[in-house]
Coordinates of C-alpha atoms in Angstrom, one line a residue:
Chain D
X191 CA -84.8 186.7 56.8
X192 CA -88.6 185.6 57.9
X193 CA -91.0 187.4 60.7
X194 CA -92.0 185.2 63.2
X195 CA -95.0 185.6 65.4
X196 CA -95.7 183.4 68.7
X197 CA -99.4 183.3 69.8
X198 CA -100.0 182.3 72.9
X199 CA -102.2 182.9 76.1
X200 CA -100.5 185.1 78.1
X201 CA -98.6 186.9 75.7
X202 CA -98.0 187.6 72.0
X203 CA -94.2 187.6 70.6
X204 CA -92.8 188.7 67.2
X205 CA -89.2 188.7 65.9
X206 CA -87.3 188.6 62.9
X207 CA -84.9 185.3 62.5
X208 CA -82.2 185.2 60.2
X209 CA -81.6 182.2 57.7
X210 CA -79.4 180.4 60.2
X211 CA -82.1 180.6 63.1
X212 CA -80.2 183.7 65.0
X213 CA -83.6 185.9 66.6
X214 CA -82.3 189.7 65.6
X215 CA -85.2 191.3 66.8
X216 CA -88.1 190.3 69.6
X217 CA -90.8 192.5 70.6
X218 CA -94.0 191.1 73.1
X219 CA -96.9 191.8 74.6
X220 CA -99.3 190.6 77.0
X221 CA -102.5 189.1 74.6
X222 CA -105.4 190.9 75.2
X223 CA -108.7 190.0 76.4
X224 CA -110.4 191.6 73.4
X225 CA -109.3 192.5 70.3
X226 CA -106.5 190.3 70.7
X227 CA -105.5 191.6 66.9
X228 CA -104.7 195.0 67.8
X229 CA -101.7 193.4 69.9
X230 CA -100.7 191.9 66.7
X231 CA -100.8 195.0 64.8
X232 CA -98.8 197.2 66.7
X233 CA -96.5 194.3 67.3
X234 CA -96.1 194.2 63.6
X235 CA -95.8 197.7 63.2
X236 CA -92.6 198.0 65.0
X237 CA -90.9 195.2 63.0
X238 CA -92.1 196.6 60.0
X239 CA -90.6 200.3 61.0
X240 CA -87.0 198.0 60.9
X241 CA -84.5 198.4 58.6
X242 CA -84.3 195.0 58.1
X243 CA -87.7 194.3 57.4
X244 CA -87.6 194.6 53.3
X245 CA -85.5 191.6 54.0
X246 CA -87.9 189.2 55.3
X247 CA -89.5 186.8 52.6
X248 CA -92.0 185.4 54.6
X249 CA -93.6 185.2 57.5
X250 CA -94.5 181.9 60.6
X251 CA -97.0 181.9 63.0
X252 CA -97.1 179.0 65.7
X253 CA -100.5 179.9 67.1
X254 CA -101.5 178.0 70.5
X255 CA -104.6 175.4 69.2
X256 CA -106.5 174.5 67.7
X257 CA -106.0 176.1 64.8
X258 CA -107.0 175.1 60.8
X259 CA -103.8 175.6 58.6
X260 CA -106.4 174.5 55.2
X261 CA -108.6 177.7 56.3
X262 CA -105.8 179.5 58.2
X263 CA -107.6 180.4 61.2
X264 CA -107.1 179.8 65.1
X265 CA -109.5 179.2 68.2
X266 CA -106.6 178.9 70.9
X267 CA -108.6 177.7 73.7
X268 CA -107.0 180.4 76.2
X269 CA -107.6 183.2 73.9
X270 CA -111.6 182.8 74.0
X271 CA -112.2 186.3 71.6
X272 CA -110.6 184.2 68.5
X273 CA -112.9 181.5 67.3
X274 CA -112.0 180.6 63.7
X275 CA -110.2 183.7 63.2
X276 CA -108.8 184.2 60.2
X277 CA -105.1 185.2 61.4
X278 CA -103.2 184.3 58.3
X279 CA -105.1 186.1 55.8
X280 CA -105.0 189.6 58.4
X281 CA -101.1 189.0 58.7
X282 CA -100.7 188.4 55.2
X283 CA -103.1 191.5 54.2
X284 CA -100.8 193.7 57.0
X285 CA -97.5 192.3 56.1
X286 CA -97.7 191.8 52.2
X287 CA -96.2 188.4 52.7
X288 CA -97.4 185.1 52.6
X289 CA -97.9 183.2 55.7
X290 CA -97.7 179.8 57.0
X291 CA -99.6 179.0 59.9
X292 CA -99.4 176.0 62.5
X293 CA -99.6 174.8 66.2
X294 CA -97.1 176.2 68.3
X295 CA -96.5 172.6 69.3
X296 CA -96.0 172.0 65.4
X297 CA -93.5 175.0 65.6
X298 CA -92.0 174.4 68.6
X299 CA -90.9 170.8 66.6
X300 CA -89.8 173.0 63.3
X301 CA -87.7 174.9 66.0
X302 CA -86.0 172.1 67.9
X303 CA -85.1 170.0 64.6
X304 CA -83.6 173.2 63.1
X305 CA -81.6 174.6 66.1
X306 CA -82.4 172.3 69.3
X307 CA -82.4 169.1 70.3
X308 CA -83.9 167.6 67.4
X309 CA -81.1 168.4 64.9
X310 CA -79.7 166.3 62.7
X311 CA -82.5 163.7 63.5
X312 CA -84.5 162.4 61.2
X313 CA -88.0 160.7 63.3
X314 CA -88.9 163.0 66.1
X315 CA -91.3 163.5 68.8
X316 CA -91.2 167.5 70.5
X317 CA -93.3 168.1 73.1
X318 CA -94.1 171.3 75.6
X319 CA -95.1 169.7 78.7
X320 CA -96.2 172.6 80.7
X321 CA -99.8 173.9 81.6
X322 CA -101.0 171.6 79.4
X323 CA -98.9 168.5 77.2
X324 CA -98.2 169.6 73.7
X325 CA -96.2 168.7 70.8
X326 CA -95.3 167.8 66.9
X327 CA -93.2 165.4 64.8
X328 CA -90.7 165.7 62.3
X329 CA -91.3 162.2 60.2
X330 CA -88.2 160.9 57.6
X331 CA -86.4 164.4 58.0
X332 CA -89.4 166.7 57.7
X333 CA -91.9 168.7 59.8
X334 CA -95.2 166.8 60.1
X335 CA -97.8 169.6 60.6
X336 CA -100.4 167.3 58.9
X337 CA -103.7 168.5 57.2
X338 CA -104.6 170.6 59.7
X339 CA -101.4 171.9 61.0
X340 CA -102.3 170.7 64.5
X341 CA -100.2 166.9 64.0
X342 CA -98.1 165.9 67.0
X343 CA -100.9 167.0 69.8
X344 CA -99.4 164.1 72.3
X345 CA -101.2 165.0 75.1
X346 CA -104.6 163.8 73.6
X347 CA -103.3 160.5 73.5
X348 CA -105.5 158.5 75.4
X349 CA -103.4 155.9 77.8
X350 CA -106.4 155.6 80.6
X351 CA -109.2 154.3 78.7
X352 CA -111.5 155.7 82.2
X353 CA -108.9 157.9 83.4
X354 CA -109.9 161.3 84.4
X355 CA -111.7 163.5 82.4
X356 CA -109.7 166.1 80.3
X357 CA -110.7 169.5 79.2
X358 CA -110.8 168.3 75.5
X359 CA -114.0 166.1 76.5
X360 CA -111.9 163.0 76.7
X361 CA -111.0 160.6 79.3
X362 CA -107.4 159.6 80.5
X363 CA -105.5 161.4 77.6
X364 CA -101.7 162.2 78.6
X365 CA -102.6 166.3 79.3
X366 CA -105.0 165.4 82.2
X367 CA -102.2 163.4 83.7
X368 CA -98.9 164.6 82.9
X369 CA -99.3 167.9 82.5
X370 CA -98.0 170.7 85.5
X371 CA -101.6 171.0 86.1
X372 CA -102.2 168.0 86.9
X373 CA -98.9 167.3 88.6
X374 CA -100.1 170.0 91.0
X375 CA -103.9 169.5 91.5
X376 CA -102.7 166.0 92.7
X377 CA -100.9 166.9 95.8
X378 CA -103.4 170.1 96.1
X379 CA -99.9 172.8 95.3
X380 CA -100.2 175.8 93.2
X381 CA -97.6 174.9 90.8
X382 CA -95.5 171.9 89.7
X383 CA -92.3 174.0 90.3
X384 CA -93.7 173.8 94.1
X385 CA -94.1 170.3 93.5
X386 CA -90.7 169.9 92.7
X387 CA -89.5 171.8 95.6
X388 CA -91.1 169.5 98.0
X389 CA -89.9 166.3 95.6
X390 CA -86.5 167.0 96.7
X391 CA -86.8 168.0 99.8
X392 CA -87.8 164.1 100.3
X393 CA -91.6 164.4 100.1
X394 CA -93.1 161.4 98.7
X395 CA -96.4 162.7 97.5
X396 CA -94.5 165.0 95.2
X397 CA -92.2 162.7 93.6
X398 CA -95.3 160.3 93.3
X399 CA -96.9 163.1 91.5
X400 CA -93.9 163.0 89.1
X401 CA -93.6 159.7 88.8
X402 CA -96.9 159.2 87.7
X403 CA -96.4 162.4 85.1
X404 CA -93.7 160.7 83.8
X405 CA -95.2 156.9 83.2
X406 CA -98.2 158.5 80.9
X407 CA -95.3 160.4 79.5
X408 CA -93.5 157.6 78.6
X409 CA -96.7 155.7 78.0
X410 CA -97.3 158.1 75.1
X411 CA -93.4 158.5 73.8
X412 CA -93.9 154.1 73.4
X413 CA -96.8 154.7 71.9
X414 CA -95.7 157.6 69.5
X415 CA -92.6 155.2 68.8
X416 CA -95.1 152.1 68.0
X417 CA -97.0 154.0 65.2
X418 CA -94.7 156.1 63.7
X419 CA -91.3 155.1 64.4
X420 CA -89.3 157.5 66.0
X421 CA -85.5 157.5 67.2
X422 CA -85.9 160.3 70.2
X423 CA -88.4 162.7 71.9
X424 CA -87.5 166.2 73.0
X425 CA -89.4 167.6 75.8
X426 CA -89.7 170.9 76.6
X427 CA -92.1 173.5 78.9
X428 CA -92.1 174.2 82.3
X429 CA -92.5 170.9 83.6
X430 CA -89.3 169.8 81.7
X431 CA -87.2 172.0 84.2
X432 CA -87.3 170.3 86.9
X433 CA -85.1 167.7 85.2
X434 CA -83.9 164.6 86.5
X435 CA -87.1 164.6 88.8
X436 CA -88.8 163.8 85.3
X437 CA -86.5 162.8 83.3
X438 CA -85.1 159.9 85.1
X439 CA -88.3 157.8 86.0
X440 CA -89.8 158.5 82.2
X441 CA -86.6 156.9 81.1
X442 CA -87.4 154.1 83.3
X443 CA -91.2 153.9 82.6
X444 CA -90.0 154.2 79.1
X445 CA -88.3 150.8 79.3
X446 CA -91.2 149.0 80.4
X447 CA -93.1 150.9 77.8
X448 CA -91.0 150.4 75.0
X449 CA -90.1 146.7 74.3
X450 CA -90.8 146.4 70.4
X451 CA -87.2 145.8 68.7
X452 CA -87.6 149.1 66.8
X453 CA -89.2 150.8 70.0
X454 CA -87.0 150.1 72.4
X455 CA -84.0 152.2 71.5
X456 CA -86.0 155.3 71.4
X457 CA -83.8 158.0 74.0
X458 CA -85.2 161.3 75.1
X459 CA -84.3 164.4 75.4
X460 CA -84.7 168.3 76.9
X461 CA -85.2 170.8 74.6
X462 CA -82.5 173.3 73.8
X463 CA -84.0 176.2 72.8
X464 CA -85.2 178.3 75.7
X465 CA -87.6 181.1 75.7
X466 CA -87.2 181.6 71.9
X467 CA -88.1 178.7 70.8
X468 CA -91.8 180.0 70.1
X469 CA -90.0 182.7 67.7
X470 CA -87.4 180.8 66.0
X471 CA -90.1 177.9 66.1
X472 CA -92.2 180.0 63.6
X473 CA -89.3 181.2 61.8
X474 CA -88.8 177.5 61.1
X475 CA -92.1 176.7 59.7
X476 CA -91.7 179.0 56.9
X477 CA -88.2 177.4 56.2
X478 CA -90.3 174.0 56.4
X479 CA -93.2 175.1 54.2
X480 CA -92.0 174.7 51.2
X481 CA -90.2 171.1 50.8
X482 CA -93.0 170.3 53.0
X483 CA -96.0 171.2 50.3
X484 CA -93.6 170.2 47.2
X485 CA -94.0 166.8 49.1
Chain W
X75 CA -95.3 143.3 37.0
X76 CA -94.5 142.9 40.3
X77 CA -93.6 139.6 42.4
X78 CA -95.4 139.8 46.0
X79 CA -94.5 137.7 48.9
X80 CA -97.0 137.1 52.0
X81 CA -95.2 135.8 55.1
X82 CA -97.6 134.8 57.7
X83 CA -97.3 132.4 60.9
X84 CA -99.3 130.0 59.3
X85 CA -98.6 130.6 55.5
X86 CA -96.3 131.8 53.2
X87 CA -97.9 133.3 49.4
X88 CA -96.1 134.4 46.4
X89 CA -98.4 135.7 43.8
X90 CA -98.2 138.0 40.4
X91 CA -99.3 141.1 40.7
X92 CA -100.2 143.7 37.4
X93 CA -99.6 147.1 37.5
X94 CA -103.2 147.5 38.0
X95 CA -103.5 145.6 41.2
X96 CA -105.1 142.5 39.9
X97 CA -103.1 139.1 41.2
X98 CA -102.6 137.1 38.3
X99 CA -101.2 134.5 39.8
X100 CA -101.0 132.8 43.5
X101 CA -99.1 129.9 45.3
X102 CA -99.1 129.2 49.4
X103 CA -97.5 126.7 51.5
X104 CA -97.8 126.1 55.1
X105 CA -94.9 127.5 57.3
X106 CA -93.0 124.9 58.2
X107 CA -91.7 124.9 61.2
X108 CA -87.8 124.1 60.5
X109 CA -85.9 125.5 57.2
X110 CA -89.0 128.0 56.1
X111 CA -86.3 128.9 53.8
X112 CA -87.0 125.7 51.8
X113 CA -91.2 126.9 51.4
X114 CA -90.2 130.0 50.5
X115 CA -87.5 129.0 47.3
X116 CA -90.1 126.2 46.4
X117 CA -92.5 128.6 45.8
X118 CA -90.3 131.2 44.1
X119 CA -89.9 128.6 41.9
X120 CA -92.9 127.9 41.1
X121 CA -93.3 131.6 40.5
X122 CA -89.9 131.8 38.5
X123 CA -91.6 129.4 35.9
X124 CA -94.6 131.5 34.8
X125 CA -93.8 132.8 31.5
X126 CA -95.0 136.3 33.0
X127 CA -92.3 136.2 35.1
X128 CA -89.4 137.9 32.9
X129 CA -91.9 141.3 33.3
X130 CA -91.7 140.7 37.1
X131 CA -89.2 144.2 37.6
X132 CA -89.2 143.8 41.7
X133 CA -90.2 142.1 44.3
X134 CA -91.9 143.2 47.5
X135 CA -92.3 141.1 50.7
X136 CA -94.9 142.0 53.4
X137 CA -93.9 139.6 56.1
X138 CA -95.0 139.1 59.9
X139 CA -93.0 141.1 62.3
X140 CA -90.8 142.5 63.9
X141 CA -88.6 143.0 60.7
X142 CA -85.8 145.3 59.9
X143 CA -86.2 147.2 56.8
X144 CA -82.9 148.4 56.7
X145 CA -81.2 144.8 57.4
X146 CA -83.3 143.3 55.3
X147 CA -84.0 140.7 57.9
X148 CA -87.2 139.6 59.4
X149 CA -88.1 137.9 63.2
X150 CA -91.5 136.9 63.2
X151 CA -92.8 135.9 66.1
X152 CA -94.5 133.3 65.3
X153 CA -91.7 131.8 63.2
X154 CA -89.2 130.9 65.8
X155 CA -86.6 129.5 63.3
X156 CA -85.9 132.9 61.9
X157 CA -84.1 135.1 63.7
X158 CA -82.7 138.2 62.1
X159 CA -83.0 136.4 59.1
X160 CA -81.8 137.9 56.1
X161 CA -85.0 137.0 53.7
X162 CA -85.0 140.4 51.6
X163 CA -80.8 139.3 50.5
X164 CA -81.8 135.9 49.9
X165 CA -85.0 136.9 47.8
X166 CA -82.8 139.2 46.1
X167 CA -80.2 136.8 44.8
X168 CA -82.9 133.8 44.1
X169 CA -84.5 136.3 42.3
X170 CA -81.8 138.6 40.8
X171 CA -84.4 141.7 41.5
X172 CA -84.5 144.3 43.6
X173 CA -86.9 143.5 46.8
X174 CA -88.6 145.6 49.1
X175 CA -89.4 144.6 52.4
X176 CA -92.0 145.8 55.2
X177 CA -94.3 144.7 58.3
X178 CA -97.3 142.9 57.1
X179 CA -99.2 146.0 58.7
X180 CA -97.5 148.6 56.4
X181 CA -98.0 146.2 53.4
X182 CA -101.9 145.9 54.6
X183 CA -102.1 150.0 54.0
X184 CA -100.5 149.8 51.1
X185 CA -102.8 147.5 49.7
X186 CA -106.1 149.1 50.8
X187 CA -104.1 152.3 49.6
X188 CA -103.8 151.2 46.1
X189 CA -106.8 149.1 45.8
X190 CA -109.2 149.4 49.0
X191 CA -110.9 151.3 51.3
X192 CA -107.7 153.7 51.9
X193 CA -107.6 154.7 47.9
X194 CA -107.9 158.4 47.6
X195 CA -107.2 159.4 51.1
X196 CA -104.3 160.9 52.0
X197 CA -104.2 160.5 55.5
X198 CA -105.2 157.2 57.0
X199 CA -104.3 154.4 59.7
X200 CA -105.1 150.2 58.5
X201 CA -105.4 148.1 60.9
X202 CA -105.6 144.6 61.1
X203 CA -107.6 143.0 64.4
X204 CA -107.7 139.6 64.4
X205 CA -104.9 137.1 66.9
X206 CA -103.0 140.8 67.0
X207 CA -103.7 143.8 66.0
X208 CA -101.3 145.4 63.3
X209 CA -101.4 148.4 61.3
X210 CA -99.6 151.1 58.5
X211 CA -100.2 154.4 57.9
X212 CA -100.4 156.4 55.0
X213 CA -99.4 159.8 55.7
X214 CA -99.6 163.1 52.9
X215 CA -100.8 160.4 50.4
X216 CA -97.7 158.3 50.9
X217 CA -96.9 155.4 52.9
X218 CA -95.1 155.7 56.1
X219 CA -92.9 152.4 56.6
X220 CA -90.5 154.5 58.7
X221 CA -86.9 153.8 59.1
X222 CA -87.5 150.0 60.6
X223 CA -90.3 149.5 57.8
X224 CA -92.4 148.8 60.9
X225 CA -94.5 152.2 61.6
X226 CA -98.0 151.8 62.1
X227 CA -98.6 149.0 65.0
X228 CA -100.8 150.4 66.8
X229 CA -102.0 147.7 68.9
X230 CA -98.7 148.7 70.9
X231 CA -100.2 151.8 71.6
X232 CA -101.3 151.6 75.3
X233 CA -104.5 152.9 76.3
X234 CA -104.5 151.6 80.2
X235 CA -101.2 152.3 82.0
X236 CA -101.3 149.6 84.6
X237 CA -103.8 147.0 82.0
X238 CA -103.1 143.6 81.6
X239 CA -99.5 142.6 80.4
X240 CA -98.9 142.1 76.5
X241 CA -97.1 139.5 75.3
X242 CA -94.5 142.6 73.8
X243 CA -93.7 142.8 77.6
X244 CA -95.2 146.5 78.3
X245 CA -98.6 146.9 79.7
X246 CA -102.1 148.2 78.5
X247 CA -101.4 147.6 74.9
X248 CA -104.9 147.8 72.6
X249 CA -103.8 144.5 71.4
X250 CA -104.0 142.7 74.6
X251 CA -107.6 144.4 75.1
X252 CA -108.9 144.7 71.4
X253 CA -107.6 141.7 69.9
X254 CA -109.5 138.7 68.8
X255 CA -107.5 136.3 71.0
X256 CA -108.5 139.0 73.9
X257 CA -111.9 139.1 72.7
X258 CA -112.3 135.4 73.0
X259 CA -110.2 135.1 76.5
X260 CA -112.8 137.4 78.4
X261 CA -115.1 135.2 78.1
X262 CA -113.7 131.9 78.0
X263 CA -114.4 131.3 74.3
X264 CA -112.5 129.5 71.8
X265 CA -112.6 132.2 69.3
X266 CA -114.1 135.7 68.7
X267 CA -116.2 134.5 65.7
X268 CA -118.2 132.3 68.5
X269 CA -118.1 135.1 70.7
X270 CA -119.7 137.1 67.9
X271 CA -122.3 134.4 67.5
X272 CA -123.0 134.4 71.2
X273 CA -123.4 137.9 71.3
X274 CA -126.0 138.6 68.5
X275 CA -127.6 135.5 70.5
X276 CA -128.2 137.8 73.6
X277 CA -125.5 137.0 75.6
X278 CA -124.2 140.1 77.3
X279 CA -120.7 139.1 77.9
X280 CA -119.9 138.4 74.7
X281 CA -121.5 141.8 73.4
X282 CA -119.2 143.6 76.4
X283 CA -116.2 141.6 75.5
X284 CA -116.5 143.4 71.9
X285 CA -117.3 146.1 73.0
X286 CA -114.0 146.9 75.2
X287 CA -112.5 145.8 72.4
X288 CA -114.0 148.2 70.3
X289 CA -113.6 151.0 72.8
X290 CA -109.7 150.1 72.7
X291 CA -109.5 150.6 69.3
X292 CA -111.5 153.8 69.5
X293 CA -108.9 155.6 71.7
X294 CA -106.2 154.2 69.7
X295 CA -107.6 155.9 66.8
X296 CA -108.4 159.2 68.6
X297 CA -104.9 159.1 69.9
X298 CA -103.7 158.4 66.3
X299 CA -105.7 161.1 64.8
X300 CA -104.4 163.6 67.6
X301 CA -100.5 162.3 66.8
X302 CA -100.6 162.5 63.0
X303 CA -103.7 163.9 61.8
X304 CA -105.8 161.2 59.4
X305 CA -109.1 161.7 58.2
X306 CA -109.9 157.5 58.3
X307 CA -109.3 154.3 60.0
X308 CA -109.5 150.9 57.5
X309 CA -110.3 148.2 60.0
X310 CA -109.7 144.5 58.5
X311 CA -109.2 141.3 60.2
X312 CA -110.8 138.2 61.2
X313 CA -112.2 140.5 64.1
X314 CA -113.5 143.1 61.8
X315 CA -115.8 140.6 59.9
X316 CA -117.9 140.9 62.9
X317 CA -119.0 143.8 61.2
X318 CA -121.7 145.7 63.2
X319 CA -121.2 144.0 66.6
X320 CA -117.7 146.0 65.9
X321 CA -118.2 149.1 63.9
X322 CA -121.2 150.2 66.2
X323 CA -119.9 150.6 69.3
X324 CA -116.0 151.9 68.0
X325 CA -118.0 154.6 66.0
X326 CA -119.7 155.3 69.4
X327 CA -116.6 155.2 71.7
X328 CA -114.7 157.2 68.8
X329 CA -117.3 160.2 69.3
X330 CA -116.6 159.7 73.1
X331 CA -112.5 159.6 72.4
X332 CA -112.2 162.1 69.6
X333 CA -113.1 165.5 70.9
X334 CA -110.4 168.2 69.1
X335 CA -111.6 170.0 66.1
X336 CA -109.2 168.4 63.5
X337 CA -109.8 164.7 65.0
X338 CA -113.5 164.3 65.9
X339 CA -114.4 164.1 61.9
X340 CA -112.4 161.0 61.8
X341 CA -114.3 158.2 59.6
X342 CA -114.0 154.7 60.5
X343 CA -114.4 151.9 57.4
X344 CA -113.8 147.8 56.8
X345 CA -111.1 147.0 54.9
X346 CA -112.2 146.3 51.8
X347 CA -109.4 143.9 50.1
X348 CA -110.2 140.5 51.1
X349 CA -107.8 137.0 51.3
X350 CA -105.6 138.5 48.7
X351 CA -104.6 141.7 50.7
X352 CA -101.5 140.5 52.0
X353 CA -100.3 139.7 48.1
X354 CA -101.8 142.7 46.9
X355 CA -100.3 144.8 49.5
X356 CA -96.8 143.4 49.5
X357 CA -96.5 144.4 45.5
X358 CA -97.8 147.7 46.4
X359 CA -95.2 148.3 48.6
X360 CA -93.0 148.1 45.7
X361 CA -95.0 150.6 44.1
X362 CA -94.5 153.0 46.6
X363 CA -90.8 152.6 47.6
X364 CA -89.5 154.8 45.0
X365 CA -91.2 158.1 46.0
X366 CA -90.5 156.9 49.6
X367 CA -86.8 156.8 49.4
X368 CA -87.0 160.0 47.4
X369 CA -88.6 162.4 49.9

């Protein structure tokens, strides 16, 4: 059994995940504007008032970035009261059990390879394309979470070397373009779900929008396939729901992306795991950790 | 011992390489155009003959690509005679020892892994810039060939979505923009080493051809260090022995390109194995296939 614990911007999640990935237990909350740790606290205080709790051998964060796995703090750009905060060593002092922190793009890949999309292959790209363009690899069978636990950020590939400026302090990386943010800010709509909307009711403005979300997607996946060599990407987020709409020009752009002999069999594909994919994500990392460090 | 074969466009090398990383012993050929077969067995033969050769315990073979690791075969591009050739079989039974095979950019980062300007790290992309730009990476302190033995080319990244066509057949690529034969094309030169000598004469074109060249490779390396997380990129190449009139400006663009927390640390150093690298790197790839196939 592990604890899992889902950081993100707009809320906090924890759960307990049995060993074959099944979520028993969930319990959320909005993330505070301050003292964002008390909501972590009280979430873990529940799931340690469970029976089941003297079962869990460990316990996974997947913390929105960027985070320091080395140090085992996070400064999630959304969650401006954490800056270096040293979330693994608080859980671990709470919980009594040692922690493994990483990305929740990083997670969301230790998620998908173990009960998504990504099982069974060995050279992955994941990515959450949603507000902003996230991700992580699994490399020869195993989670890549990299030094710093952050590996797999795909959306701060460059693919524009003037393209617009991105919040990171970049210019042209995959986020600024790709992202729903941007798929939105370009036909001046609230959301990218709106965006969709008026993409099938025949607006052309909107599918362009898409279209072009897609190319620096597919852009990146070539890219991604060119350095590390990679068989698939899964894409998940919000973006990702609107489907064919994405999904079938990015598997067009990817073929004029993607010509190398060992790049241009690469396929992609939607995530499976739905809203618990943040939990059983961080569930996975822990599963991860350890072939992963014996490496 | 190990036997090391170079395959190149222009040559082919078999050398004697010690357990160390000193070459002992080197023979080349030019690639002939028809039968390359024949260059290669003359010179294994040659090889074959050294009394050192009954320590030789495996070969490795670092060859120009694309290649197929798990084939065995090799289609350089630049050797139009072999197409999904099966060199690594045909080593093996001139030979009667077990071969390894790899990209000559995966052999390069083995190489300056063992011996160069990669040794010690644990996380690091070598590239080589000269006609094209190649590259391998070493990833957790091991090398990362991937499945098609031809991870690491990152001048198939693409860092303009709509730039000038590659010869790969996608768009953008950093090769097309970073590469020497680039370099040299902007500006109507016959070769980057005399657009190197124009440009420390005063001429401004030829110090703005290097340095778009040197801003390619400074996304590329951003958007590498964002993908997998490396602390260092070894830059080697006939480009790269521009030194300065390189280095300068990609450490500049790098600060511009490399803006998360975990990738704006990234060092940038020359390659440090010279003419030998390909012989060097090609044994060291048999040095590091056994922990590879293990993990």
């Amino acid at each position: 059994m592990y604890a899992a614990i889902d950081i993100g911007g707009t809320k906090i999640a924890v759960g307990l995940v049995d060993r074959q990935g099944d979520l028993l237990a969930r319990h959320e909350h909005p993330t505070p504007a301050e003292e964002p740790m008390t909501a972590v606290e009280s979430l873990l205080g529940r799931l340690m008032a469970d029976p089941r709790w003297e079962r869990v051998r460990a316990v996974g964060i997947g913390s929105a970035g960027p985070i320091d796995a080395a140090k085992g703090t996070v400064s999630p750009v959304n969650i401006p009261a954490w800056r270096d905060f040293p979330l693994a060593a608080r859980v671990a002092d709470l919980t009594g059990r040692e922690v493994t922190l990483a990305g929740d793009g990083v997670a969301m890949a230790a998620g998908e390879h173990w009960r998504g999309a990504a099982k069974g292959r060995e050279n992955v790209v994941c990515m959450v394309v949603s507000t902003g363009v996230g991700g992580g690899l699994i490399l020869g069978g195993r989670l890549r979470p990299g030094p710093s636990g952050n590996a797999g950020h795909i959306g701060h590939m460059c693919v524009e070397l003037d393209g617009p400026p991105c919040p990171c302090g970049a210019r042209g990386c995959v986020e600024v373009i790709a992202s729903g943010t941007a798929i939105a800010a370009r036909v001046g709509s609230p959301s990218a779900a709106e965006v969709a909307q008026a993409a099938r009711a025949g607006d052309p403005a909107a599918s362009a929008s898409f279209d072009l979300s897609a190319k620096a997607l597919a852009a990146a996946i070539a890219g991604t396939a060119a350095l590390v060599d990679i068989e698939a990407a899964v894409i998940g987020g919000g973006v990702a729901k609107a489907g064919e709409l994405l999904f079938g020009p990015l598997r067009e752009h990817l073929k004029e992306y993607a010509r190398l002999s060992f790049t241009r069999e690469v396929t992609v594909h939607p995530a499976a795991l739905g809203g618990d994919a943040g939990l059983i994500g961080a569930a996975a990392l822990v599963r991860h950790a350890e072939p992963e460090r014996a490496a």
